[in-house]
mmCIF file of C-alpha atoms in Angstrom:
data_model
loop_
_atom_site.group_PDB
_atom_site.id
_atom_site.type_symbol
_atom_site.label_atom_id
_atom_site.label_comp_id
_atom_site.label_asym_id
_atom_site.label_seq_id
_atom_site.Cartn_x
_atom_site.Cartn_y
_atom_site.Cartn_z
ATOM 1 C CA UNK A 13 3.936 13.298 -19.045
ATOM 2 C CA UNK A 14 1.182 13.487 -21.465
ATOM 3 C CA UNK A 15 -0.414 10.594 -19.885
ATOM 4 C CA UNK A 16 -0.524 11.513 -16.448
ATOM 5 C CA UNK A 17 -1.758 14.943 -17.164
ATOM 6 C CA UNK A 18 -4.408 13.968 -19.354
ATOM 7 C CA UNK A 19 -5.458 11.655 -16.209
ATOM 8 C CA UNK A 20 -5.454 14.549 -13.999
ATOM 9 C CA UNK A 21 -7.803 16.489 -16.197
ATOM 10 C CA UNK A 22 -10.046 13.717 -16.366
ATOM 11 C CA UNK A 23 -10.313 12.909 -12.495
ATOM 12 C CA UNK A 24 -9.935 16.614 -11.035
ATOM 13 C CA UNK A 25 -13.605 17.566 -11.624
ATOM 14 C CA UNK A 26 -15.063 14.392 -9.592
ATOM 15 C CA UNK A 27 -12.262 14.384 -7.296
ATOM 16 C CA UNK A 28 -12.746 18.272 -6.193
ATOM 17 C CA UNK A 29 -16.713 17.611 -6.003
ATOM 18 C CA UNK A 30 -16.285 14.599 -3.684
ATOM 19 C CA UNK A 31 -13.831 16.524 -1.485
ATOM 20 C CA UNK A 32 -16.117 19.630 -1.062
ATOM 21 C CA UNK A 33 -19.300 17.492 -0.476
ATOM 22 C CA UNK A 34 -17.175 15.131 2.021
ATOM 23 C CA UNK A 35 -15.954 18.224 4.033
ATOM 24 C CA UNK A 36 -18.771 18.354 6.324
ATOM 25 C CA UNK A 37 -19.494 14.794 7.161
ATOM 26 C CA UNK A 38 -15.746 14.264 7.715
ATOM 27 C CA UNK A 39 -15.791 17.057 10.260
ATOM 28 C CA UNK A 40 -18.372 15.664 11.987
ATOM 29 C CA UNK A 41 -16.750 12.311 11.817
ATOM 30 C CA UNK A 42 -13.537 13.506 13.657
ATOM 31 C CA UNK A 43 -15.832 15.500 16.115
ATOM 32 C CA UNK A 44 -14.609 18.860 15.375
ATOM 33 C CA UNK A 45 -15.832 21.315 18.375
ATOM 34 C CA UNK A 46 -19.356 22.996 17.333
ATOM 35 C CA UNK A 47 -17.686 26.408 18.004
ATOM 36 C CA UNK A 48 -15.285 25.713 15.363
ATOM 37 C CA UNK A 49 -17.333 23.610 12.944
ATOM 38 C CA UNK A 50 -18.201 26.263 10.730
ATOM 39 C CA UNK A 51 -14.865 27.929 10.093
ATOM 40 C CA UNK A 52 -13.313 24.469 9.649
ATOM 41 C CA UNK A 53 -15.817 23.513 6.939
ATOM 42 C CA UNK A 54 -15.286 26.615 5.222
ATOM 43 C CA UNK A 55 -11.668 26.204 5.180
ATOM 44 C CA UNK A 56 -11.873 22.673 3.915
ATOM 45 C CA UNK A 57 -14.415 23.424 1.189
ATOM 46 C CA UNK A 58 -12.119 26.320 -0.437
ATOM 47 C CA UNK A 59 -8.899 24.167 -0.240
ATOM 48 C CA UNK A 60 -10.457 21.222 -1.483
ATOM 49 C CA UNK A 61 -12.318 23.141 -4.164
ATOM 50 C CA UNK A 62 -8.434 24.225 -5.455
ATOM 51 C CA UNK A 63 -7.079 20.794 -5.166
ATOM 52 C CA UNK A 64 -5.706 21.050 -8.470
ATOM 53 C CA UNK A 65 -3.006 23.372 -7.540
ATOM 54 C CA UNK A 66 -1.788 20.977 -5.355
ATOM 55 C CA UNK A 67 -1.923 17.913 -7.325
ATOM 56 C CA UNK A 68 -0.410 19.932 -10.263
ATOM 57 C CA UNK A 69 2.531 21.060 -8.200
ATOM 58 C CA UNK A 70 3.322 17.524 -6.877
ATOM 59 C CA UNK A 71 3.289 16.103 -10.530
ATOM 60 C CA UNK A 72 5.651 18.851 -11.699
ATOM 61 C CA UNK A 73 7.945 18.019 -8.619
ATOM 62 C CA UNK A 74 7.907 14.362 -9.474
ATOM 63 C CA UNK A 75 8.820 15.102 -13.154
ATOM 64 C CA UNK A 76 11.642 17.287 -12.290
ATOM 65 C CA UNK A 77 13.061 14.969 -9.236
ATOM 66 C CA UNK A 78 12.753 12.017 -11.896
ATOM 67 C CA UNK A 79 15.162 14.073 -14.091
ATOM 68 C CA UNK A 80 17.588 14.690 -10.996
ATOM 69 C CA UNK A 81 16.389 18.320 -10.281
ATOM 70 C CA UNK A 82 15.337 18.520 -6.669
ATOM 71 C CA UNK A 83 16.130 22.047 -6.208
ATOM 72 C CA UNK A 84 13.701 23.665 -8.445
ATOM 73 C CA UNK A 85 10.709 22.189 -6.981
ATOM 74 C CA UNK A 86 12.005 23.754 -3.470
ATOM 75 C CA UNK A 87 12.324 27.177 -5.122
ATOM 76 C CA UNK A 88 8.621 26.966 -6.382
ATOM 77 C CA UNK A 89 7.658 26.007 -3.157
ATOM 78 C CA UNK A 90 9.273 28.790 -1.275
ATOM 79 C CA UNK A 91 7.648 31.156 -3.881
ATOM 80 C CA UNK A 92 4.214 29.763 -3.099
ATOM 81 C CA UNK A 93 4.854 30.246 0.645
ATOM 82 C CA UNK A 94 5.713 33.973 0.230
ATOM 83 C CA UNK A 95 2.580 34.298 -2.006
ATOM 84 C CA UNK A 96 0.472 32.566 0.341
ATOM 85 C CA UNK A 97 1.915 34.764 3.199
ATOM 86 C CA UNK A 98 1.219 37.962 1.431
ATOM 87 C CA UNK A 99 -2.439 37.008 0.329
ATOM 88 C CA UNK A 100 -3.206 35.899 3.673
ATOM 89 C CA UNK A 101 -2.283 39.312 5.118
ATOM 90 C CA UNK A 102 -4.204 40.982 2.286
ATOM 91 C CA UNK A 103 -7.210 38.991 2.500
ATOM 92 C CA UNK A 104 -7.123 38.940 6.240
ATOM 93 C CA UNK A 105 -6.350 42.503 7.115
ATOM 94 C CA UNK A 106 -7.426 44.428 4.139
ATOM 95 C CA UNK A 107 -10.520 42.592 3.084
ATOM 96 C CA UNK A 108 -11.574 41.035 6.523
ATOM 97 C CA UNK A 109 -12.366 37.668 4.798
ATOM 98 C CA UNK A 110 -11.255 35.631 7.878
ATOM 99 C CA UNK A 111 -11.075 31.738 7.550
ATOM 100 C CA UNK A 112 -12.060 31.951 3.709
ATOM 101 C CA UNK A 113 -9.444 34.537 3.104
ATOM 102 C CA UNK A 114 -6.620 32.239 4.534
ATOM 103 C CA UNK A 115 -8.137 29.314 2.273
ATOM 104 C CA UNK A 116 -8.232 31.204 -0.854
ATOM 105 C CA UNK A 117 -4.579 32.538 -0.254
ATOM 106 C CA UNK A 118 -3.525 28.940 0.215
ATOM 107 C CA UNK A 119 -5.153 27.480 -3.141
ATOM 108 C CA UNK A 120 -4.005 30.503 -5.129
ATOM 109 C CA UNK A 121 -0.731 30.166 -3.836
ATOM 110 C CA UNK A 122 -0.487 26.319 -4.775
ATOM 111 C CA UNK A 123 -2.049 27.134 -8.321
ATOM 112 C CA UNK A 124 0.809 29.666 -8.873
ATOM 113 C CA UNK A 125 3.542 27.092 -8.116
ATOM 114 C CA UNK A 126 1.930 24.784 -10.316
ATOM 115 C CA UNK A 127 1.728 27.219 -13.093
ATOM 116 C CA UNK A 128 5.394 28.318 -12.715
ATOM 117 C CA UNK A 129 6.422 24.839 -12.730
ATOM 118 C CA UNK A 130 4.573 24.146 -16.205
ATOM 119 C CA UNK A 131 6.496 27.240 -17.606
ATOM 120 C CA UNK A 132 9.585 25.964 -16.339
ATOM 121 C CA UNK A 133 9.381 22.616 -17.568
ATOM 122 C CA UNK A 134 8.349 23.680 -21.038
ATOM 123 C CA UNK A 135 11.301 25.820 -21.271
ATOM 124 C CA UNK A 136 13.933 23.708 -19.522
ATOM 125 C CA UNK A 137 12.979 20.372 -20.938
ATOM 126 C CA UNK A 138 11.240 21.111 -24.270
ATOM 127 C CA UNK A 139 11.286 17.443 -25.331
ATOM 128 C CA UNK A 140 8.357 17.044 -22.616
ATOM 129 C CA UNK A 141 6.545 20.139 -23.317
ATOM 130 C CA UNK A 142 3.325 20.030 -21.150
ATOM 131 C CA UNK A 143 -0.146 20.952 -23.160
ATOM 132 C CA UNK A 144 -2.962 21.093 -20.653
ATOM 133 C CA UNK A 145 -5.694 20.938 -22.961
ATOM 134 C CA UNK A 146 -4.300 18.365 -25.326
ATOM 135 C CA UNK A 147 -5.368 14.788 -24.451
ATOM 136 C CA UNK A 148 -2.886 12.166 -25.077
ATOM 137 C CA UNK A 149 -3.530 8.838 -23.043
ATOM 138 C CA UNK A 150 -1.295 5.864 -23.572
ATOM 139 C CA UNK A 151 -3.015 3.181 -22.193
ATOM 140 C CA UNK A 152 -0.046 0.936 -21.662
ATOM 141 C CA UNK A 153 1.816 3.748 -19.728
ATOM 142 C CA UNK A 154 -1.319 4.668 -17.866
ATOM 143 C CA UNK A 155 -1.467 0.969 -16.722
ATOM 144 C CA UNK A 156 2.136 1.100 -15.528
ATOM 145 C CA UNK A 157 1.447 4.467 -13.616
ATOM 146 C CA UNK A 158 -1.550 2.980 -12.130
ATOM 147 C CA UNK A 159 0.280 -0.256 -11.094
ATOM 148 C CA UNK A 160 2.891 1.815 -9.501
ATOM 149 C CA UNK A 161 0.731 4.395 -7.981
ATOM 150 C CA UNK A 162 -2.255 3.054 -6.524
ATOM 151 C CA UNK A 163 -0.340 1.459 -3.661
ATOM 152 C CA UNK A 164 1.548 4.612 -2.989
ATOM 153 C CA UNK A 165 -1.681 6.358 -2.897
ATOM 154 C CA UNK A 166 -3.391 3.918 -0.499
ATOM 155 C CA UNK A 167 -0.510 4.297 1.601
ATOM 156 C CA UNK A 168 -0.953 8.114 1.683
ATOM 157 C CA UNK A 169 -4.564 7.521 2.308
ATOM 158 C CA UNK A 170 -3.804 5.036 5.186
ATOM 159 C CA UNK A 171 -1.763 7.819 6.708
ATOM 160 C CA UNK A 172 -4.647 10.626 6.238
ATOM 161 C CA UNK A 173 -7.170 8.078 7.600
ATOM 162 C CA UNK A 174 -4.822 7.366 10.759
ATOM 163 C CA UNK A 175 -4.472 11.139 11.540
ATOM 164 C CA UNK A 176 -8.381 11.617 11.147
ATOM 165 C CA UNK A 177 -9.106 8.570 13.719
ATOM 166 C CA UNK A 178 -6.435 9.760 16.148
ATOM 167 C CA UNK A 179 -7.848 13.241 15.836
ATOM 168 C CA UNK A 180 -11.309 11.740 16.583
ATOM 169 C CA UNK A 181 -9.847 9.934 19.765
ATOM 170 C CA UNK A 182 -7.812 13.128 20.827
ATOM 171 C CA UNK A 183 -10.792 15.440 20.387
ATOM 172 C CA UNK A 184 -12.801 13.526 23.000
ATOM 173 C CA UNK A 185 -10.263 14.508 25.776
ATOM 174 C CA UNK A 186 -11.273 18.184 25.663
ATOM 175 C CA UNK A 187 -9.891 21.294 24.102
ATOM 176 C CA UNK A 188 -6.724 21.721 25.989
ATOM 177 C CA UNK A 189 -5.651 18.335 25.480
ATOM 178 C CA UNK A 190 -6.527 18.526 21.408
ATOM 179 C CA UNK A 191 -4.543 22.018 21.324
ATOM 180 C CA UNK A 192 -1.641 20.424 22.937
ATOM 181 C CA UNK A 193 -1.806 17.798 20.404
ATOM 182 C CA UNK A 194 -2.021 20.245 17.775
ATOM 183 C CA UNK A 195 0.904 22.396 18.955
ATOM 184 C CA UNK A 196 3.217 19.485 19.414
ATOM 185 C CA UNK A 197 2.177 17.775 15.953
ATOM 186 C CA UNK A 198 3.298 21.156 14.390
ATOM 187 C CA UNK A 199 6.647 20.760 15.956
ATOM 188 C CA UNK A 200 6.924 17.395 15.165
ATOM 189 C CA UNK A 201 6.268 18.020 11.584
ATOM 190 C CA UNK A 202 8.955 20.621 11.285
ATOM 191 C CA UNK A 203 11.340 18.373 12.915
ATOM 192 C CA UNK A 204 10.668 15.448 10.723
ATOM 193 C CA UNK A 205 11.032 17.609 7.381
ATOM 194 C CA UNK A 206 14.729 16.802 6.766
ATOM 195 C CA UNK A 207 13.751 12.870 7.195
ATOM 196 C CA UNK A 208 10.876 13.163 4.807
ATOM 197 C CA UNK A 209 13.357 14.759 2.405
ATOM 198 C CA UNK A 210 15.595 11.821 2.502
ATOM 199 C CA UNK A 211 12.741 9.525 1.601
ATOM 200 C CA UNK A 212 11.587 11.648 -1.386
ATOM 201 C CA UNK A 213 15.287 11.719 -2.289
ATOM 202 C CA UNK A 214 15.711 7.839 -1.948
ATOM 203 C CA UNK A 215 13.034 7.164 -4.573
ATOM 204 C CA UNK A 216 14.388 8.561 -7.759
ATOM 205 C CA UNK A 217 17.815 7.554 -6.566
ATOM 206 C CA UNK A 218 17.103 3.964 -6.205
ATOM 207 C CA UNK A 219 14.918 4.318 -9.682
ATOM 208 C CA UNK A 220 17.762 5.775 -11.652
ATOM 209 C CA UNK A 221 20.301 3.282 -10.208
ATOM 210 C CA UNK A 222 17.931 0.219 -10.854
ATOM 211 C CA UNK A 223 17.653 1.217 -14.583
ATOM 212 C CA UNK A 224 21.519 1.513 -15.009
ATOM 213 C CA UNK A 225 21.744 -1.837 -13.391
ATOM 214 C CA UNK A 226 23.887 -0.672 -10.402
ATOM 215 C CA UNK A 227 22.227 -2.505 -7.727
ATOM 216 C CA UNK A 228 25.699 -1.926 -5.777
ATOM 217 C CA UNK A 229 24.918 1.748 -5.555
ATOM 218 C CA UNK A 230 21.205 0.942 -4.607
ATOM 219 C CA UNK A 231 22.445 -1.170 -1.619
ATOM 220 C CA UNK A 232 24.992 1.485 -0.694
ATOM 221 C CA UNK A 233 23.100 4.336 -1.062
ATOM 222 C CA UNK A 234 20.263 2.548 1.156
ATOM 223 C CA UNK A 235 22.720 1.887 4.016
ATOM 224 C CA UNK A 236 23.917 5.501 3.926
ATOM 225 C CA UNK A 237 20.554 7.125 3.910
ATOM 226 C CA UNK A 238 19.413 5.011 7.033
ATOM 227 C CA UNK A 239 22.413 6.063 8.870
ATOM 228 C CA UNK A 240 22.242 9.835 7.844
ATOM 229 C CA UNK A 241 18.465 9.782 8.543
ATOM 230 C CA UNK A 242 18.925 8.368 11.988
ATOM 231 C CA UNK A 243 21.691 10.487 12.992
ATOM 232 C CA UNK A 244 19.813 13.612 11.868
ATOM 233 C CA UNK A 245 16.697 12.603 13.606
ATOM 234 C CA UNK A 246 18.483 11.844 16.917
ATOM 235 C CA UNK A 247 20.023 15.546 16.597
ATOM 236 C CA UNK A 248 16.754 16.873 15.971
ATOM 237 C CA UNK A 249 15.277 15.400 19.040
ATOM 238 C CA UNK A 250 18.461 16.325 21.054
ATOM 239 C CA UNK A 251 17.494 19.930 20.142
ATOM 240 C CA UNK A 252 13.659 19.919 20.386
ATOM 241 C CA UNK A 253 13.038 17.985 23.425
ATOM 242 C CA UNK A 254 14.745 20.222 25.826
ATOM 243 C CA UNK A 255 13.460 23.459 24.389
ATOM 244 C CA UNK A 256 9.824 21.696 24.321
ATOM 245 C CA UNK A 257 8.125 24.154 26.802
ATOM 246 C CA UNK A 258 9.024 27.397 25.126
ATOM 247 C CA UNK A 259 8.349 25.759 21.590
ATOM 248 C CA UNK A 260 4.695 24.883 22.572
ATOM 249 C CA UNK A 261 3.844 28.695 22.738
ATOM 250 C CA UNK A 262 1.215 28.452 25.308
ATOM 251 C CA UNK A 263 1.007 28.688 29.224
ATOM 252 C CA UNK A 264 -2.080 26.812 29.762
ATOM 253 C CA UNK A 265 -1.128 23.758 31.972
ATOM 254 C CA UNK A 266 -3.533 21.369 30.297
ATOM 255 C CA UNK A 267 -2.185 22.269 27.060
ATOM 256 C CA UNK A 268 1.663 22.202 28.045
ATOM 257 C CA UNK A 269 1.105 18.919 29.575
ATOM 258 C CA UNK A 270 -0.558 17.315 26.563
ATOM 259 C CA UNK A 271 2.084 18.899 24.402
ATOM 260 C CA UNK A 272 4.885 17.361 26.217
ATOM 261 C CA UNK A 273 3.295 14.004 26.577
ATOM 262 C CA UNK A 274 3.311 13.875 22.838
ATOM 263 C CA UNK A 275 6.851 15.063 22.132
ATOM 264 C CA UNK A 276 8.549 12.814 25.091
ATOM 265 C CA UNK A 277 6.846 9.800 23.768
ATOM 266 C CA UNK A 278 6.749 10.134 19.860
ATOM 267 C CA UNK A 279 9.622 12.860 18.804
ATOM 268 C CA UNK A 280 12.292 10.942 21.130
ATOM 269 C CA UNK A 281 11.762 7.550 19.116
ATOM 270 C CA UNK A 282 11.210 9.342 15.816
ATOM 271 C CA UNK A 283 14.552 7.811 14.462
ATOM 272 C CA UNK A 284 12.272 4.496 13.792
ATOM 273 C CA UNK A 285 9.731 6.520 11.722
ATOM 274 C CA UNK A 286 12.741 7.766 9.836
ATOM 275 C CA UNK A 287 13.983 4.639 9.184
ATOM 276 C CA UNK A 288 10.601 3.308 7.888
ATOM 277 C CA UNK A 289 10.182 6.167 5.538
ATOM 278 C CA UNK A 290 13.478 5.954 3.965
ATOM 279 C CA UNK A 291 12.858 2.203 3.427
ATOM 280 C CA UNK A 292 9.601 3.080 2.149
ATOM 281 C CA UNK A 293 11.220 5.516 -0.522
ATOM 282 C CA UNK A 294 13.866 2.590 -1.283
ATOM 283 C CA UNK A 295 11.082 0.001 -2.148
ATOM 284 C CA UNK A 296 9.084 2.700 -4.186
ATOM 285 C CA UNK A 297 11.945 3.581 -6.317
ATOM 286 C CA UNK A 298 12.594 0.100 -7.009
ATOM 287 C CA UNK A 299 9.058 -0.631 -8.026
ATOM 288 C CA UNK A 300 8.009 -2.621 -5.388
ATOM 289 C CA UNK A 301 5.245 0.019 -4.048
ATOM 290 C CA UNK A 302 2.929 -3.003 -2.856
ATOM 291 C CA UNK A 303 5.293 -3.452 0.296
ATOM 292 C CA UNK A 304 4.938 -0.154 1.677
ATOM 293 C CA UNK A 305 1.239 -0.017 1.380
ATOM 294 C CA UNK A 306 0.891 -3.568 3.220
ATOM 295 C CA UNK A 307 3.559 -1.960 5.932
ATOM 296 C CA UNK A 308 1.319 1.022 6.449
ATOM 297 C CA UNK A 309 -2.175 -0.955 6.358
ATOM 298 C CA UNK A 310 -0.753 -3.418 9.093
ATOM 299 C CA UNK A 311 1.060 -0.824 11.187
ATOM 300 C CA UNK A 312 -1.987 1.407 11.317
ATOM 301 C CA UNK A 313 -4.905 -1.148 11.808
ATOM 302 C CA UNK A 314 -2.968 -3.831 13.592
ATOM 303 C CA UNK A 315 -0.937 -1.369 16.002
ATOM 304 C CA UNK A 316 -1.522 2.357 16.019
ATOM 305 C CA UNK A 317 -5.110 2.239 16.190
ATOM 306 C CA UNK A 318 -6.194 -0.371 18.560
ATOM 307 C CA UNK A 319 -3.030 0.121 20.873
ATOM 308 C CA UNK A 320 -3.865 3.952 21.232
ATOM 309 C CA UNK A 321 -7.594 3.165 22.099
ATOM 310 C CA UNK A 322 -6.280 0.504 24.676
ATOM 311 C CA UNK A 323 -3.734 2.776 26.157
ATOM 312 C CA UNK A 324 -6.290 5.333 26.662
ATOM 313 C CA UNK A 325 -8.775 3.404 28.122
ATOM 314 C CA UNK A 326 -6.444 1.556 30.709
ATOM 315 C CA UNK A 327 -3.690 3.983 31.349
ATOM 316 C CA UNK A 328 -5.040 7.519 30.447
ATOM 317 C CA UNK A 329 -4.875 10.061 27.514
ATOM 318 C CA UNK A 330 -1.156 10.737 27.898
ATOM 319 C CA UNK A 331 -0.155 7.283 27.137
ATOM 320 C CA UNK A 332 -1.857 7.160 23.906
ATOM 321 C CA UNK A 333 1.378 8.393 22.015
ATOM 322 C CA UNK A 334 3.066 5.162 22.564
ATOM 323 C CA UNK A 335 0.981 3.675 19.908
ATOM 324 C CA UNK A 336 3.009 5.656 17.487
ATOM 325 C CA UNK A 337 6.662 4.138 17.704
ATOM 326 C CA UNK A 338 4.706 0.708 18.202
ATOM 327 C CA UNK A 339 3.126 1.095 14.629
ATOM 328 C CA UNK A 340 6.181 2.579 13.245
ATOM 329 C CA UNK A 341 8.322 -0.344 14.437
ATOM 330 C CA UNK A 342 5.916 -2.808 12.968
ATOM 331 C CA UNK A 343 6.075 -1.030 9.555
ATOM 332 C CA UNK A 344 9.642 -1.013 9.587
ATOM 333 C CA UNK A 345 9.975 -4.548 10.431
ATOM 334 C CA UNK A 346 7.823 -5.416 7.406
ATOM 335 C CA UNK A 347 10.000 -3.260 5.168
ATOM 336 C CA UNK A 348 13.234 -4.384 6.324
ATOM 337 C CA UNK A 349 12.174 -8.174 6.168
ATOM 338 C CA UNK A 350 10.971 -7.404 2.152
ATOM 339 C CA UNK A 351 14.244 -5.676 1.566
ATOM 340 C CA UNK A 352 16.485 -8.518 2.866
ATOM 341 C CA UNK A 353 14.519 -11.085 0.872
ATOM 342 C CA UNK A 354 15.603 -9.236 -2.384
ATOM 343 C CA UNK A 355 12.518 -9.806 -4.266
ATOM 344 C CA UNK A 356 12.656 -6.092 -5.229
ATOM 345 C CA UNK A 357 15.716 -6.731 -7.504
ATOM 346 C CA UNK A 358 13.211 -8.634 -9.944
ATOM 347 C CA UNK A 359 12.342 -5.252 -10.887
ATOM 348 C CA UNK A 360 15.696 -4.788 -12.480
ATOM 349 C CA UNK A 361 15.076 -7.500 -15.258
ATOM 350 C CA UNK A 362 11.532 -5.728 -15.996
ATOM 351 C CA UNK A 363 13.602 -2.525 -16.502
ATOM 352 C CA UNK A 364 16.240 -3.959 -18.555
ATOM 353 C CA UNK A 365 13.687 -5.671 -20.726
ATOM 354 C CA UNK A 366 11.948 -2.396 -21.378
ATOM 355 C CA UNK A 367 15.110 -0.764 -22.137
ATOM 356 C CA UNK A 368 15.877 -3.607 -24.568
ATOM 357 C CA UNK A 369 12.672 -2.905 -26.423
#
């Protein structure tokens, strides 16, 4: 814990500066409409300027989940959401700060959730005791964290890059199409939240059972998580798809048509993404973090992006969303093949050796 917090304090300043300076060029790269550019740039600069709150909360959340406590991070997140909403209303309605106020409310809420987490961990788990300004770096542990963390970081960056590239493609089809995609993507995000939670839960579950030498529980838990995730995903699709028009909250024909095209093609096959996410969580928990990274790179650059541009060129913009399930299927195939080969079990020997020391 000391090591990762010390590393955070070392990298946070250059990371924040990079985010703030890159905001404008990135928005230009994804072809944000000129009328929205200045507000989007303001929002990005403020949010990225306060990125330490997000990183800190995620660190605390990972620590608590690793200790078997997944409820407390949710409580802090809920508190942060309430703070965010209250500050949004105050900054926008009372002070008339507009987009700047919304962004400021976001980072303040995230910083609150981070600070609350530090106080809670220090009180609940005194053997950890986070000290923000006491630098203690263990090079061996830092090397292990980097070895496990870099592939996951690259994987998350791949998702972000994929979103940027797809957004650039979608923005090129006009405001109505982009608005329909944005509205449908919000619905998709809410529908996928239960599945994402299964993936997050799979990582500490597998890690704890690997450490205990219980491969039987790892395999049983993986099967059950896949079944549960698939069933929940199908249930969410069955609820959302019939209600897709009212859920879009828009009456513009072009916006509704674009949103429906997204939901019908992507949400109906989201169970593939659910299975891929759960397998990613399982492999990360086993220490095989390189496999999900490779799967994300190949599925993005060999499938989703080129297929999306090809579909847009040959069949029109509404068909580009088939690229999502095609990319998911390729990523899932890579993860399943790796899992069935069983090389992730080799990490058990490493864990046992470390325990003996």
